[in-house]
């Protein structure tokens, strides 16, 4: 067994829950945690941006 954790950011809690259910239903991960992120700050197309988002933490293994 080679356990790994994969992080993915997504724009809303609704989309996070939808994606988590797809991942679990397709047995792509043993567990998915949805973590609210208060604020992410980043550059996009040369402009400083800021927004709240959700992070999915997926626990799986390399097969």
Coordinates of N, CA and C in Angstrom, one line a residue:
X1 N 0.8 -1.2 0.0 CA 0.0 0.0 0.0 C 0.9 1.2 0.0
X2 N 0.6 2.2 -0.9 CA 1.3 3.5 -1.0 C 0.3 4.6 -0.8
X3 N 0.0 5.0 0.5 CA -1.0 6.0 0.7 C -0.5 7.4 0.3
X4 N -1.4 8.2 -0.3 CA -1.2 9.6 -0.7 C -2.4 10.4 -0.3
X5 N -2.1 11.7 -0.2 CA -3.2 12.7 0.1 C -3.1 13.7 -1.1
X6 N -4.3 14.0 -1.7 CA -4.4 14.9 -2.8 C -5.3 16.1 -2.4
X7 N -4.8 17.3 -2.6 CA -5.6 18.5 -2.3 C -6.1 19.1 -3.6
X8 N -7.3 19.6 -3.6 CA -7.9 20.3 -4.7 C -8.8 21.4 -4.1
X9 N -8.7 22.6 -4.8 CA -9.5 23.7 -4.4 C -10.7 23.8 -5.3
X10 N -11.8 24.3 -4.7 CA -13.0 24.5 -5.5 C -13.8 25.7 -5.0
X11 N -14.7 26.2 -5.8 CA -15.3 27.5 -5.6 C -16.4 27.6 -4.6
X12 N -17.1 26.5 -4.3 CA -18.3 26.5 -3.4 C -18.4 25.2 -2.6
X13 N -19.2 25.3 -1.5 CA -19.4 24.1 -0.7 C -20.3 23.1 -1.5
X14 N -21.2 23.6 -2.2 CA -22.1 22.8 -3.0 C -21.3 22.0 -4.0
X15 N -20.4 22.6 -4.8 CA -19.5 21.9 -5.7 C -18.6 21.0 -5.0
X16 N -18.1 21.4 -3.9 CA -17.2 20.5 -3.1 C -17.9 19.2 -2.7
X17 N -19.1 19.3 -2.2 CA -19.9 18.1 -1.8 C -20.2 17.2 -3.0
X18 N -20.6 17.9 -4.2 CA -20.8 17.1 -5.4 C -19.6 16.3 -5.8
X19 N -18.5 17.0 -5.9 CA -17.2 16.3 -6.3 C -16.8 15.2 -5.3
X20 N -17.0 15.5 -4.0 CA -16.6 14.5 -3.0 C -17.4 13.2 -3.2
X21 N -18.7 13.4 -3.4 CA -19.6 12.2 -3.6 C -19.2 11.4 -4.9
X22 N -18.9 12.1 -5.9 CA -18.4 11.5 -7.2 C -17.2 10.7 -6.9
X23 N -16.2 11.3 -6.2 CA -15.0 10.6 -5.9 C -15.2 9.3 -5.0
X24 N -16.0 9.4 -4.0 CA -16.3 8.3 -3.1 C -17.1 7.2 -3.9
X25 N -18.2 7.6 -4.6 CA -19.0 6.7 -5.3 C -18.2 5.9 -6.4
X26 N -17.1 6.5 -6.9 CA -16.3 5.8 -7.9 C -15.1 5.1 -7.3
X27 N -15.1 5.1 -6.0 CA -14.0 4.4 -5.2 C -12.6 5.0 -5.6
X28 N -12.5 6.3 -5.8 CA -11.3 6.9 -6.2 C -10.5 7.3 -4.9
X29 N -11.2 7.4 -3.8 CA -10.5 7.7 -2.5 C -11.3 7.0 -1.4
X30 N -10.6 6.7 -0.3 CA -11.3 6.1 0.8 C -12.0 7.1 1.7
X31 N -11.6 8.4 1.6 CA -12.2 9.5 2.4 C -11.9 10.8 1.7
X32 N -12.9 11.7 1.8 CA -12.7 13.1 1.3 C -13.1 14.0 2.4
X33 N -12.3 14.9 2.8 CA -12.6 16.0 3.8 C -12.8 17.3 3.0
X34 N -13.8 18.0 3.4 CA -14.1 19.3 2.8 C -13.7 20.4 3.9
X35 N -12.8 21.2 3.5 CA -12.2 22.2 4.4 C -12.5 23.6 3.9
X36 N -13.2 24.4 4.7 CA -13.4 25.8 4.2 C -12.1 26.6 4.3
X37 N -11.9 27.4 3.3 CA -10.7 28.3 3.3 C -11.3 29.7 3.4
X38 N -10.9 30.4 4.4 CA -11.4 31.8 4.6 C -11.1 32.7 3.5
X39 N -9.8 32.6 3.0 CA -9.4 33.5 1.9 C -8.2 33.0 1.2
X40 N -8.2 33.0 -0.1 CA -7.0 32.7 -0.9 C -6.6 33.9 -1.7
X41 N -5.4 34.2 -1.7 CA -4.9 35.4 -2.4 C -3.9 34.9 -3.5
X42 N -4.0 35.3 -4.7 CA -3.2 34.8 -5.8 C -3.2 35.8 -7.0
X43 N -2.3 35.6 -7.8 CA -2.3 36.4 -9.1 C -3.0 35.6 -10.2
X44 N -3.8 36.3 -10.9 CA -4.5 35.7 -12.1 C -4.5 36.8 -13.2
X45 N -3.8 36.4 -14.3 CA -3.7 37.2 -15.5 C -3.1 38.6 -15.1
X46 N -2.0 38.5 -14.2 CA -1.3 39.7 -13.8 C -2.0 40.6 -12.8
X47 N -3.1 40.2 -12.3 CA -3.9 41.0 -11.3 C -4.0 40.2 -10.0
X48 N -3.8 40.9 -8.9 CA -3.9 40.3 -7.5 C -5.4 40.0 -7.2
X49 N -5.8 38.8 -6.9 CA -7.1 38.4 -6.7 C -7.3 37.8 -5.3
X50 N -8.5 37.8 -4.8 CA -8.8 37.3 -3.4 C -10.2 36.7 -3.4
X51 N -10.4 35.5 -2.9 CA -11.7 35.0 -2.7 C -11.7 33.8 -1.7
X52 N -12.9 33.5 -1.2 CA -13.0 32.3 -0.4 C -13.2 31.1 -1.2
X53 N -12.8 29.9 -0.7 CA -13.0 28.7 -1.5 C -13.0 27.5 -0.5
X54 N -13.1 26.3 -1.1 CA -13.1 25.1 -0.3 C -12.0 24.2 -0.8
X55 N -11.4 23.5 0.1 CA -10.4 22.6 -0.3 C -10.9 21.1 0.0
X56 N -10.7 20.3 -0.9 CA -11.0 18.8 -0.7 C -9.6 18.1 -0.5
X57 N -9.6 17.4 0.6 CA -8.4 16.5 0.9 C -8.9 15.1 0.7
X58 N -8.3 14.4 -0.3 CA -8.6 13.1 -0.6 C -7.5 12.1 -0.2
X59 N -7.9 11.1 0.5 CA -7.0 10.0 1.0 C -7.2 8.8 0.2
X60 N -6.1 8.4 -0.5 CA -6.2 7.2 -1.4 C -4.8 6.5 -1.4
X61 N -4.6 5.6 -2.3 CA -3.3 5.0 -2.4 C -3.0 4.8 -3.9
X62 N -1.7 4.7 -4.2 CA -1.2 4.5 -5.6 C -1.3 3.0 -5.8
X63 N -2.0 2.7 -6.9 CA -2.2 1.3 -7.3 C -1.4 0.9 -8.5

